[in-house]
PDB file of C-alpha atoms and ligand atoms in Angstrom:
ATOM      1  CA  UNK A 264     143.955-149.805 103.667  1.00 96.00           C
ATOM      2  CA  UNK A 265     143.661-146.585 105.633  1.00 97.00           C
ATOM      3  CA  UNK A 266     145.008-146.630 109.203  1.00 98.00           C
ATOM      4  CA  UNK A 267     144.683-143.615 111.503  1.00 98.00           C
ATOM      5  CA  UNK A 268     146.513-143.273 114.809  1.00 98.00           C
ATOM      6  CA  UNK A 269     145.894-141.071 117.843  1.00 99.00           C
ATOM      7  CA  UNK A 270     149.453-140.964 119.172  1.00 98.00           C
ATOM      8  CA  UNK A 271     148.734-140.415 122.858  1.00 98.00           C
ATOM      9  CA  UNK A 272     150.758-140.808 126.037  1.00 98.00           C
ATOM     10  CA  UNK A 273     154.016-138.952 125.386  1.00 98.00           C
ATOM     11  CA  UNK A 274     153.609-136.758 128.454  1.00 98.00           C
ATOM     12  CA  UNK A 275     152.790-139.593 130.858  1.00 98.00           C
ATOM     13  CA  UNK A 276     155.620-141.712 129.468  1.00 98.00           C
ATOM     14  CA  UNK A 277     158.068-138.915 130.307  1.00 98.00           C
ATOM     15  CA  UNK A 278     156.548-137.981 133.678  1.00 98.00           C
ATOM     16  CA  UNK A 279     156.776-141.593 134.868  1.00 98.00           C
ATOM     17  CA  UNK A 280     160.472-141.502 134.123  1.00 98.00           C
ATOM     18  CA  UNK A 281     160.979-138.228 135.956  1.00 98.00           C
ATOM     19  CA  UNK A 282     161.589-136.438 132.652  1.00 98.00           C
ATOM     20  CA  UNK A 283     160.013-133.248 131.302  1.00 98.00           C
ATOM     21  CA  UNK A 284     156.991-133.808 129.015  1.00 98.00           C
ATOM     22  CA  UNK A 285     158.994-132.541 126.057  1.00 98.00           C
ATOM     23  CA  UNK A 286     161.307-135.561 126.398  1.00 98.00           C
ATOM     24  CA  UNK A 287     158.223-137.700 125.773  1.00 98.00           C
ATOM     25  CA  UNK A 288     157.451-135.808 122.587  1.00 98.00           C
ATOM     26  CA  UNK A 289     161.026-136.328 121.442  1.00 97.00           C
ATOM     27  CA  UNK A 290     160.717-140.075 122.107  1.00 98.00           C
ATOM     28  CA  UNK A 291     157.416-139.930 120.225  1.00 97.00           C
ATOM     29  CA  UNK A 292     159.205-138.811 117.069  1.00 96.00           C
ATOM     30  CA  UNK A 293     161.234-142.035 117.117  1.00 96.00           C
ATOM     31  CA  UNK A 294     157.990-144.038 117.346  1.00 97.00           C
ATOM     32  CA  UNK A 295     156.626-142.156 114.326  1.00 96.00           C
ATOM     33  CA  UNK A 296     159.732-143.175 112.396  1.00 94.00           C
ATOM     34  CA  UNK A 297     159.312-146.874 113.330  1.00 95.00           C
ATOM     35  CA  UNK A 298     155.669-146.891 112.320  1.00 97.00           C
ATOM     36  CA  UNK A 299     156.128-144.997 109.067  1.00 95.00           C
ATOM     37  CA  UNK A 300     159.015-147.265 108.053  1.00 93.00           C
ATOM     38  CA  UNK A 301     156.986-150.426 108.585  1.00 95.00           C
ATOM     39  CA  UNK A 302     153.543-149.284 107.398  1.00 96.00           C
ATOM     40  CA  UNK A 303     153.824-149.900 103.656  1.00 94.00           C
ATOM     41  CA  UNK A 304     155.266-153.402 104.160  1.00 94.00           C
ATOM     42  CA  UNK A 305     152.294-154.227 106.379  1.00 97.00           C
ATOM     43  CA  UNK A 306     149.878-153.307 103.611  1.00 96.00           C
ATOM     44  CA  UNK A 307     148.944-149.796 104.730  1.00 96.00           C
ATOM     45  CA  UNK A 308     148.288-147.456 101.790  1.00 94.00           C
ATOM     46  CA  UNK A 309     147.261-144.383 103.778  1.00 94.00           C
ATOM     47  CA  UNK A 310     148.439-143.556 107.292  1.00 96.00           C
ATOM     48  CA  UNK A 311     146.949-140.561 109.113  1.00 97.00           C
ATOM     49  CA  UNK A 312     148.739-139.528 112.322  1.00 98.00           C
ATOM     50  CA  UNK A 313     147.203-137.145 114.870  1.00 98.00           C
ATOM     51  CA  UNK A 314     150.140-134.942 115.827  1.00 98.00           C
ATOM     52  CA  UNK A 315     148.491-131.808 117.205  1.00 98.00           C
ATOM     53  CA  UNK A 316     144.822-131.107 117.842  1.00 98.00           C
ATOM     54  CA  UNK A 317     143.210-127.693 117.683  1.00 98.00           C
ATOM     55  CA  UNK A 318     142.555-128.107 121.406  1.00 98.00           C
ATOM     56  CA  UNK A 319     146.246-128.704 122.094  1.00 98.00           C
ATOM     57  CA  UNK A 320     146.762-124.910 121.838  1.00 98.00           C
ATOM     58  CA  UNK A 321     145.492-124.931 125.426  1.00 98.00           C
ATOM     59  CA  UNK A 322     148.786-126.400 126.615  1.00 98.00           C
ATOM     60  CA  UNK A 323     151.530-124.295 128.207  1.00 97.00           C
ATOM     61  CA  UNK A 324     153.266-122.157 125.551  1.00 98.00           C
ATOM     62  CA  UNK A 325     156.629-123.829 126.202  1.00 97.00           C
ATOM     63  CA  UNK A 326     155.175-127.268 125.390  1.00 98.00           C
ATOM     64  CA  UNK A 327     153.385-125.945 122.287  1.00 98.00           C
ATOM     65  CA  UNK A 328     156.592-124.264 121.115  1.00 98.00           C
ATOM     66  CA  UNK A 329     158.606-127.443 121.627  1.00 98.00           C
ATOM     67  CA  UNK A 330     156.038-129.489 119.683  1.00 98.00           C
ATOM     68  CA  UNK A 331     156.063-127.008 116.795  1.00 98.00           C
ATOM     69  CA  UNK A 332     159.836-127.077 116.524  1.00 97.00           C
ATOM     70  CA  UNK A 333     159.945-130.886 116.766  1.00 97.00           C
ATOM     71  CA  UNK A 334     157.433-131.040 113.909  1.00 97.00           C
ATOM     72  CA  UNK A 335     159.448-128.621 111.836  1.00 97.00           C
ATOM     73  CA  UNK A 336     162.808-130.339 112.303  1.00 96.00           C
ATOM     74  CA  UNK A 337     161.114-133.747 111.947  1.00 94.00           C
ATOM     75  CA  UNK A 338     159.697-132.795 108.551  1.00 93.00           C
ATOM     76  CA  UNK A 339     163.010-131.374 107.348  1.00 91.00           C
ATOM     77  CA  UNK A 340     165.168-134.251 108.625  1.00 90.00           C
ATOM     78  CA  UNK A 341     162.941-137.031 107.344  1.00 87.00           C
ATOM     79  CA  UNK A 342     162.122-135.521 103.974  1.00 86.00           C
ATOM     80  CA  UNK A 343     164.816-137.362 102.042  1.00 85.00           C
ATOM     81  CA  UNK A 344     163.744-140.652 103.624  1.00 85.00           C
ATOM     82  CA  UNK A 345     160.144-140.060 102.558  1.00 83.00           C
ATOM     83  CA  UNK A 346     161.315-139.499  99.018  1.00 83.00           C
ATOM     84  CA  UNK A 347     163.631-142.527  99.002  1.00 84.00           C
ATOM     85  CA  UNK A 348     160.948-144.705 100.552  1.00 84.00           C
ATOM     86  CA  UNK A 349     158.392-143.626  97.966  1.00 86.00           C
ATOM     87  CA  UNK A 350     156.113-141.892 100.445  1.00 90.00           C
ATOM     88  CA  UNK A 351     153.870-138.957  99.677  1.00 91.00           C
ATOM     89  CA  UNK A 352     153.245-136.530 102.489  1.00 92.00           C
ATOM     90  CA  UNK A 353     150.360-134.235 103.196  1.00 93.00           C
ATOM     91  CA  UNK A 354     149.238-132.260 106.177  1.00 95.00           C
ATOM     92  CA  UNK A 355     145.566-131.966 107.120  1.00 95.00           C
ATOM     93  CA  UNK A 356     144.160-129.229 109.334  1.00 95.00           C
ATOM     94  CA  UNK A 357     144.553-125.479 109.651  1.00 94.00           C
ATOM     95  CA  UNK A 358     147.784-123.891 108.481  1.00 95.00           C
ATOM     96  CA  UNK A 359     147.247-120.248 109.328  1.00 96.00           C
ATOM     97  CA  UNK A 360     147.974-120.490 113.063  1.00 98.00           C
ATOM     98  CA  UNK A 361     151.214-122.476 112.667  1.00 98.00           C
ATOM     99  CA  UNK A 362     154.611-120.760 112.928  1.00 98.00           C
ATOM    100  CA  UNK A 363     155.864-119.446 109.596  1.00 98.00           C
ATOM    101  CA  UNK A 364     158.870-121.801 109.522  1.00 97.00           C
ATOM    102  CA  UNK A 365     156.649-124.828 109.996  1.00 98.00           C
ATOM    103  CA  UNK A 366     154.289-123.634 107.267  1.00 97.00           C
ATOM    104  CA  UNK A 367     157.266-123.455 104.909  1.00 97.00           C
ATOM    105  CA  UNK A 368     158.537-126.907 105.896  1.00 96.00           C
ATOM    106  CA  UNK A 369     155.072-128.346 105.200  1.00 96.00           C
ATOM    107  CA  UNK A 370     154.788-126.649 101.815  1.00 95.00           C
ATOM    108  CA  UNK A 371     158.244-127.903 100.867  1.00 94.00           C
ATOM    109  CA  UNK A 372     157.603-131.484 102.001  1.00 93.00           C
ATOM    110  CA  UNK A 373     154.271-131.621 100.187  1.00 93.00           C
ATOM    111  CA  UNK A 374     155.653-130.139  96.980  1.00 92.00           C
ATOM    112  CA  UNK A 375     158.714-132.417  96.918  1.00 91.00           C
ATOM    113  CA  UNK A 376     156.848-135.623  97.668  1.00 89.00           C
ATOM    114  CA  UNK A 377     153.990-134.766  95.285  1.00 86.00           C
ATOM    115  CA  UNK A 378     156.523-135.300  92.496  1.00 76.00           C
ATOM    116  CA  UNK A 379     157.569-138.734  93.783  1.00 65.00           C
ATOM    117  CA  UNK A 380     153.931-139.721  93.836  1.00 54.00           C
ATOM    118  CA  UNK A 381     153.702-139.322  90.090  1.00 52.00           C
ATOM    119  CA  UNK A 382     155.736-142.525  89.836  1.00 55.00           C
ATOM    120  CA  UNK A 383     153.252-144.296  92.139  1.00 66.00           C
ATOM    121  CA  UNK A 384     153.858-143.826  95.834  1.00 78.00           C
ATOM    122  CA  UNK A 385     153.980-146.718  98.302  1.00 89.00           C
ATOM    123  CA  UNK A 386     152.505-144.832 101.239  1.00 93.00           C
ATOM    124  CA  UNK A 387     150.434-141.704 101.646  1.00 93.00           C
ATOM    125  CA  UNK A 388     151.391-140.257 105.012  1.00 94.00           C
ATOM    126  CA  UNK A 389     148.980-137.652 106.329  1.00 94.00           C
ATOM    127  CA  UNK A 390     149.863-135.642 109.415  1.00 96.00           C
ATOM    128  CA  UNK A 391     146.949-134.020 111.241  1.00 97.00           C
ATOM    129  CA  UNK A 392     148.144-130.686 112.581  1.00 97.00           C
ATOM    130  CA  UNK A 393     145.983-128.021 114.237  1.00 98.00           C
ATOM    131  CA  UNK A 394     143.231-130.423 113.316  1.00 98.00           C
ATOM    132  CA  UNK A 395     139.670-130.549 114.642  1.00 98.00           C
ATOM    133  CA  UNK A 396     137.139-132.846 112.992  1.00 98.00           C
ATOM    134  CA  UNK A 397     134.234-130.656 114.068  1.00 98.00           C
ATOM    135  CA  UNK A 398     135.866-127.525 112.672  1.00 97.00           C
ATOM    136  CA  UNK A 399     136.570-129.330 109.390  1.00 96.00           C
ATOM    137  CA  UNK A 400     132.931-130.446 109.142  1.00 97.00           C
ATOM    138  CA  UNK A 401     131.671-126.923 109.847  1.00 97.00           C
ATOM    139  CA  UNK A 402     134.071-125.493 107.242  1.00 96.00           C
ATOM    140  CA  UNK A 403     132.972-128.033 104.651  1.00 95.00           C
ATOM    141  CA  UNK A 404     129.338-127.153 105.313  1.00 95.00           C
ATOM    142  CA  UNK A 405     130.136-123.444 105.049  1.00 95.00           C
ATOM    143  CA  UNK A 406     131.773-123.912 101.632  1.00 93.00           C
ATOM    144  CA  UNK A 407     128.665-125.610 100.215  1.00 93.00           C
ATOM    145  CA  UNK A 408     127.390-124.074  96.969  1.00 90.00           C
ATOM    146  CA  UNK A 409     124.087-122.309  97.552  1.00 88.00           C
ATOM    147  CA  UNK A 410     121.220-124.446  96.292  1.00 89.00           C
ATOM    148  CA  UNK A 411     123.311-127.563  95.544  1.00 89.00           C
ATOM    149  CA  UNK A 412     121.459-130.713  96.674  1.00 92.00           C
ATOM    150  CA  UNK A 413     123.022-132.481  99.629  1.00 90.00           C
ATOM    151  CA  UNK A 414     125.084-135.609  98.916  1.00 93.00           C
ATOM    152  CA  UNK A 415     127.714-137.554 100.798  1.00 93.00           C
ATOM    153  CA  UNK A 416     130.113-137.614  97.857  1.00 92.00           C
ATOM    154  CA  UNK A 417     129.878-133.853  97.402  1.00 93.00           C
ATOM    155  CA  UNK A 418     130.286-133.290 101.126  1.00 94.00           C
ATOM    156  CA  UNK A 419     133.399-135.443 101.214  1.00 93.00           C
ATOM    157  CA  UNK A 420     134.797-133.485  98.306  1.00 92.00           C
ATOM    158  CA  UNK A 421     134.326-130.270 100.286  1.00 94.00           C
ATOM    159  CA  UNK A 422     135.813-131.851 103.402  1.00 93.00           C
ATOM    160  CA  UNK A 423     138.935-132.876 101.487  1.00 91.00           C
ATOM    161  CA  UNK A 424     139.228-129.386 100.014  1.00 90.00           C
ATOM    162  CA  UNK A 425     139.014-127.864 103.487  1.00 90.00           C
ATOM    163  CA  UNK A 426     141.618-130.275 104.832  1.00 89.00           C
ATOM    164  CA  UNK A 427     143.932-129.823 101.864  1.00 81.00           C
ATOM    165  CA  UNK A 428     144.346-133.590 101.565  1.00 73.00           C
ATOM    166  CA  UNK A 429     143.892-134.291  97.864  1.00 71.00           C
ATOM    167  CA  UNK A 430     141.291-136.630  96.477  1.00 70.00           C
ATOM    168  CA  UNK A 431     142.218-139.927  98.147  1.00 74.00           C
ATOM    169  CA  UNK A 432     139.481-142.042  99.638  1.00 75.00           C
ATOM    170  CA  UNK A 433     139.089-140.700 103.154  1.00 86.00           C
ATOM    171  CA  UNK A 434     137.241-143.463 105.071  1.00 95.00           C
ATOM    172  CA  UNK A 435     139.356-144.897 107.885  1.00 97.00           C
ATOM    173  CA  UNK A 436     139.520-148.702 108.071  1.00 98.00           C
ATOM    174  CA  UNK A 437     141.375-149.025 111.364  1.00 98.00           C
ATOM    175  CA  UNK A 438     141.693-146.439 114.128  1.00 98.00           C
ATOM    176  CA  UNK A 439     144.420-147.002 116.720  1.00 99.00           C
ATOM    177  CA  UNK A 440     144.776-145.057 119.973  1.00 99.00           C
ATOM    178  CA  UNK A 441     147.704-145.522 122.343  1.00 98.00           C
ATOM    179  CA  UNK A 442     147.943-144.260 125.919  1.00 98.00           C
ATOM    180  CA  UNK A 443     144.980-146.125 127.393  1.00 98.00           C
ATOM    181  CA  UNK A 444     142.239-143.536 126.841  1.00 98.00           C
ATOM    182  CA  UNK A 445     139.095-144.750 125.094  1.00 98.00           C
ATOM    183  CA  UNK A 446     137.961-141.645 123.217  1.00 98.00           C
ATOM    184  CA  UNK A 447     138.208-139.899 119.856  1.00 98.00           C
ATOM    185  CA  UNK A 448     139.228-136.402 121.003  1.00 98.00           C
ATOM    186  CA  UNK A 449     137.727-134.772 117.880  1.00 98.00           C
ATOM    187  CA  UNK A 450     139.712-136.870 115.389  1.00 98.00           C
ATOM    188  CA  UNK A 451     138.249-137.854 111.961  1.00 98.00           C
ATOM    189  CA  UNK A 452     134.640-138.023 113.172  1.00 98.00           C
ATOM    190  CA  UNK A 453     133.133-138.273 109.692  1.00 97.00           C
ATOM    191  CA  UNK A 454     135.822-140.560 108.270  1.00 97.00           C
ATOM    192  CA  UNK A 455     135.628-143.068 111.155  1.00 98.00           C
ATOM    193  CA  UNK A 456     131.920-143.825 110.670  1.00 97.00           C
ATOM    194  CA  UNK A 457     132.706-147.537 110.090  1.00 98.00           C
ATOM    195  CA  UNK A 458     136.305-147.699 111.311  1.00 98.00           C
ATOM    196  CA  UNK A 459     137.373-150.637 113.438  1.00 98.00           C
ATOM    197  CA  UNK A 460     138.698-149.340 116.765  1.00 98.00           C
ATOM    198  CA  UNK A 461     141.814-150.694 118.473  1.00 98.00           C
ATOM    199  CA  UNK A 462     143.147-149.406 121.783  1.00 98.00           C
ATOM    200  CA  UNK A 463     146.317-150.149 123.699  1.00 98.00           C
ATOM    201  CA  UNK A 464     147.576-149.126 127.141  1.00 98.00           C
ATOM    202  CA  UNK A 465     151.067-148.705 125.705  1.00 98.00           C
ATOM    203  CA  UNK A 466     152.228-145.095 125.652  1.00 98.00           C
ATOM    204  CA  UNK A 467     153.076-143.746 122.189  1.00 98.00           C
ATOM    205  CA  UNK A 468     156.893-143.744 122.703  1.00 98.00           C
ATOM    206  CA  UNK A 469     156.643-147.503 123.421  1.00 98.00           C
ATOM    207  CA  UNK A 470     154.758-148.258 120.206  1.00 98.00           C
ATOM    208  CA  UNK A 471     156.558-150.049 117.404  1.00 98.00           C
ATOM    209  CA  UNK A 472     156.197-152.089 114.212  1.00 98.00           C
ATOM    210  CA  UNK A 473     155.144-155.198 116.201  1.00 98.00           C
ATOM    211  CA  UNK A 474     152.250-153.310 117.759  1.00 98.00           C
ATOM    212  CA  UNK A 475     151.096-152.095 114.358  1.00 98.00           C
ATOM    213  CA  UNK A 476     151.366-155.665 113.094  1.00 98.00           C
ATOM    214  CA  UNK A 477     149.260-156.917 116.038  1.00 98.00           C
ATOM    215  CA  UNK A 478     146.598-154.276 115.447  1.00 98.00           C
ATOM    216  CA  UNK A 479     146.404-155.151 111.756  1.00 98.00           C
ATOM    217  CA  UNK A 480     146.229-158.886 112.496  1.00 98.00           C
ATOM    218  CA  UNK A 481     143.232-158.276 114.729  1.00 98.00           C
ATOM    219  CA  UNK A 482     141.691-155.980 112.148  1.00 98.00           C
ATOM    220  CA  UNK A 483     141.869-158.736 109.547  1.00 98.00           C
ATOM    221  CA  UNK A 484     140.122-161.167 111.921  1.00 97.00           C
ATOM    222  CA  UNK A 485     137.188-158.815 112.440  1.00 97.00           C
ATOM    223  CA  UNK A 486     134.037-159.108 110.391  1.00 96.00           C
ATOM    224  CA  UNK A 487     132.940-155.772 108.941  1.00 96.00           C
ATOM    225  CA  UNK A 488     129.256-155.758 108.165  1.00 95.00           C
ATOM    226  CA  UNK A 489     128.441-152.097 107.371  1.00 95.00           C
ATOM    227  CA  UNK A 490     124.919-152.659 108.607  1.00 96.00           C
ATOM    228  CA  UNK A 491     124.357-155.823 106.605  1.00 96.00           C
ATOM    229  CA  UNK A 492     124.231-159.440 107.711  1.00 94.00           C
ATOM    230  CA  UNK A 493     127.199-161.820 108.102  1.00 88.00           C
ATOM    231  CA  UNK A 494     128.173-163.588 104.852  1.00 83.00           C
ATOM    232  CA  UNK A 495     126.608-167.066 104.477  1.00 85.00           C
ATOM    233  CA  UNK A 496     128.704-170.090 105.504  1.00 82.00           C
ATOM    234  CA  UNK A 497     130.897-171.255 102.617  1.00 78.00           C
ATOM    235  CA  UNK A 498     128.927-174.467 101.962  1.00 70.00           C
ATOM    236  CA  UNK A 499     125.716-172.521 101.501  1.00 62.00           C
ATOM    237  CA  UNK A 500     127.326-169.977  99.196  1.00 60.00           C
ATOM    238  CA  UNK A 501     128.813-172.767  97.052  1.00 60.00           C
ATOM    239  CA  UNK A 502     125.467-174.553  96.681  1.00 59.00           C
ATOM    240  CA  UNK A 503     124.081-171.440  95.020  1.00 54.00           C
ATOM    241  CA  UNK A 504     121.400-171.065  97.651  1.00 50.00           C
ATOM    242  CA  UNK A 505     121.813-167.293  97.733  1.00 52.00           C
ATOM    243  CA  UNK A 506     122.431-164.847  94.948  1.00 47.00           C
ATOM    244  CA  UNK A 507     124.652-161.792  94.986  1.00 47.00           C
ATOM    245  CA  UNK A 508     127.904-161.099  96.798  1.00 45.00           C
TER     246      UNK A 508
HETATM  247  C1  IPE B 190     150.219-137.038 122.679  1.00 59.14           C
HETATM  248  O1  IPE B 190     150.747-137.205 123.943  1.00 59.14           O
HETATM  249  C2  IPE B 190     150.945-135.979 121.884  1.00 59.14           C
HETATM  250  C3  IPE B 190     150.179-134.744 121.695  1.00 59.14           C
HETATM  251  C4  IPE B 190     148.957-134.522 122.107  1.00 59.14           C
HETATM  252  C5  IPE B 190     150.843-133.687 120.988  1.00 59.14           C
HETATM  253  P1  IPE B 190     150.273-136.293 125.152  1.00 59.14           P
HETATM  254  O2  IPE B 190     151.162-135.099 125.214  1.00 59.14           O
HETATM  255  O3  IPE B 190     148.820-136.010 125.089  1.00 59.14           O
HETATM  256  O4  IPE B 190     150.594-137.259 126.362  1.00 59.14           O
HETATM  257  P2  IPE B 190     149.711-137.470 127.658  1.00 59.14           P
HETATM  258  O5  IPE B 190     148.354-137.892 127.207  1.00 59.14           O
HETATM  259  O6  IPE B 190     149.697-136.179 128.395  1.00 59.14           O
HETATM  260  O7  IPE B 190     150.424-138.565 128.390  1.00 59.14           O
HETATM  261  C1  IPE B 191     144.659-136.232 121.212  1.00 59.14           C
HETATM  262  O1  IPE B 191     145.303-136.409 122.429  1.00 59.14           O
HETATM  263  C2  IPE B 191     145.512-135.399 120.313  1.00 59.14           C
HETATM  264  C3  IPE B 191     146.747-135.995 119.845  1.00 59.14           C
HETATM  265  C4  IPE B 191     147.178-137.204 120.106  1.00 59.14           C
HETATM  266  C5  IPE B 191     147.531-135.168 118.986  1.00 59.14           C
HETATM  267  P1  IPE B 191     144.997-135.474 123.678  1.00 59.14           P
HETATM  268  O2  IPE B 191     145.925-135.934 124.746  1.00 59.14           O
HETATM  269  O3  IPE B 191     145.074-134.046 123.303  1.00 59.14           O
HETATM  270  O4  IPE B 191     143.482-135.837 124.014  1.00 59.14           O
HETATM  271  P2  IPE B 191     142.678-135.720 125.379  1.00 59.14           P
HETATM  272  O5  IPE B 191     142.878-134.323 125.888  1.00 59.14           O
HETATM  273  O6  IPE B 191     143.246-136.725 126.313  1.00 59.14           O
HETATM  274  O7  IPE B 191     141.265-136.046 125.012  1.00 59.14           O
HETATM  275 MG1   MG B 192     147.171-136.987 125.818  1.00 59.14          MG
END
C-alpha cells in the first residue's frame, strides 16, 4: 500500500498560537515521527511525504533556511531509528539547489538504509524535497530516447530515474492532505491518477497515528473501480453467472 501525504498547516498552527511559523515546522517534525513510527504496523509499505515543494522557494529566506536545517538535523537524528525500525529512506525531487550539508545528509541516509533494505525493509519512506510533479514529468519526457515508441511503463521508468526513487511501484493508493485545503499543489500528478483522496481540517502538527488509522479505515471501505463496473453481488458471483475476476 502506497500512502502519500501533503503535510500542510504548520504555519497556521503556529500563527494561531501566537508563535513564529518556524515553531510550526518544528512541531511538524514530531508529527512526522508519529506517522513514520506507526505506518508499517498499519500496513503501509511505501510512505511519500511532501516536505518542501519547488514553489516553497518563494517563501522568506529565513523560513526556507529554517526548513532546510530542520530537514538536515531531522535526517541525521532519526537515521539510527530508521535503521533499527527496518525502514529504507529515499528522497525524491531536485538535489542541486539544496544546501550542501543537506545533500550530504540525504546521501548518507540513503546509502545507510539501502543496506538495511537488503534484508527486506518494513517501510519505504520517501521524502519529497524541492519536488514539483510538473517539473518531474517534463524532465522524464526530456530524457526520452529519440525514436523510442511511447509507453506508460517506459515513461514511469524515466520518471523514477529523474526522481531518484528506485524501481518501486509508484502509483499512490491513498493521498492525504492536512490543513483544510482541497488541492494537489503540484504533488505526484502522474502517480495519483487513481489515488483515493482524503482531506482533514487538522493542521499537520496535530496529526497522529489515530488520524492515519482513520484515513486507512475509510480507504479500505471505498470501492476502487479503475473505470470498470462494481463487482457483482456475492450470490451472483457464487452461482457462476459471470466469468472472470
Ligand atoms: C506545510 O505547512 C509545510 C511546508 C510547506 C514546508 P505550511 O508552512 O504550508 O503551513 P500553512 O499552510 O502556511 O499553514
Ligand atoms: C504544499 O503546501 C507543499 C508542502 C506541504 C510541502 P503549500 O502550503 O506550499 O501549498 P499551497 O501554497 O497552499 O498550495
Ligand atoms: Mg501551506
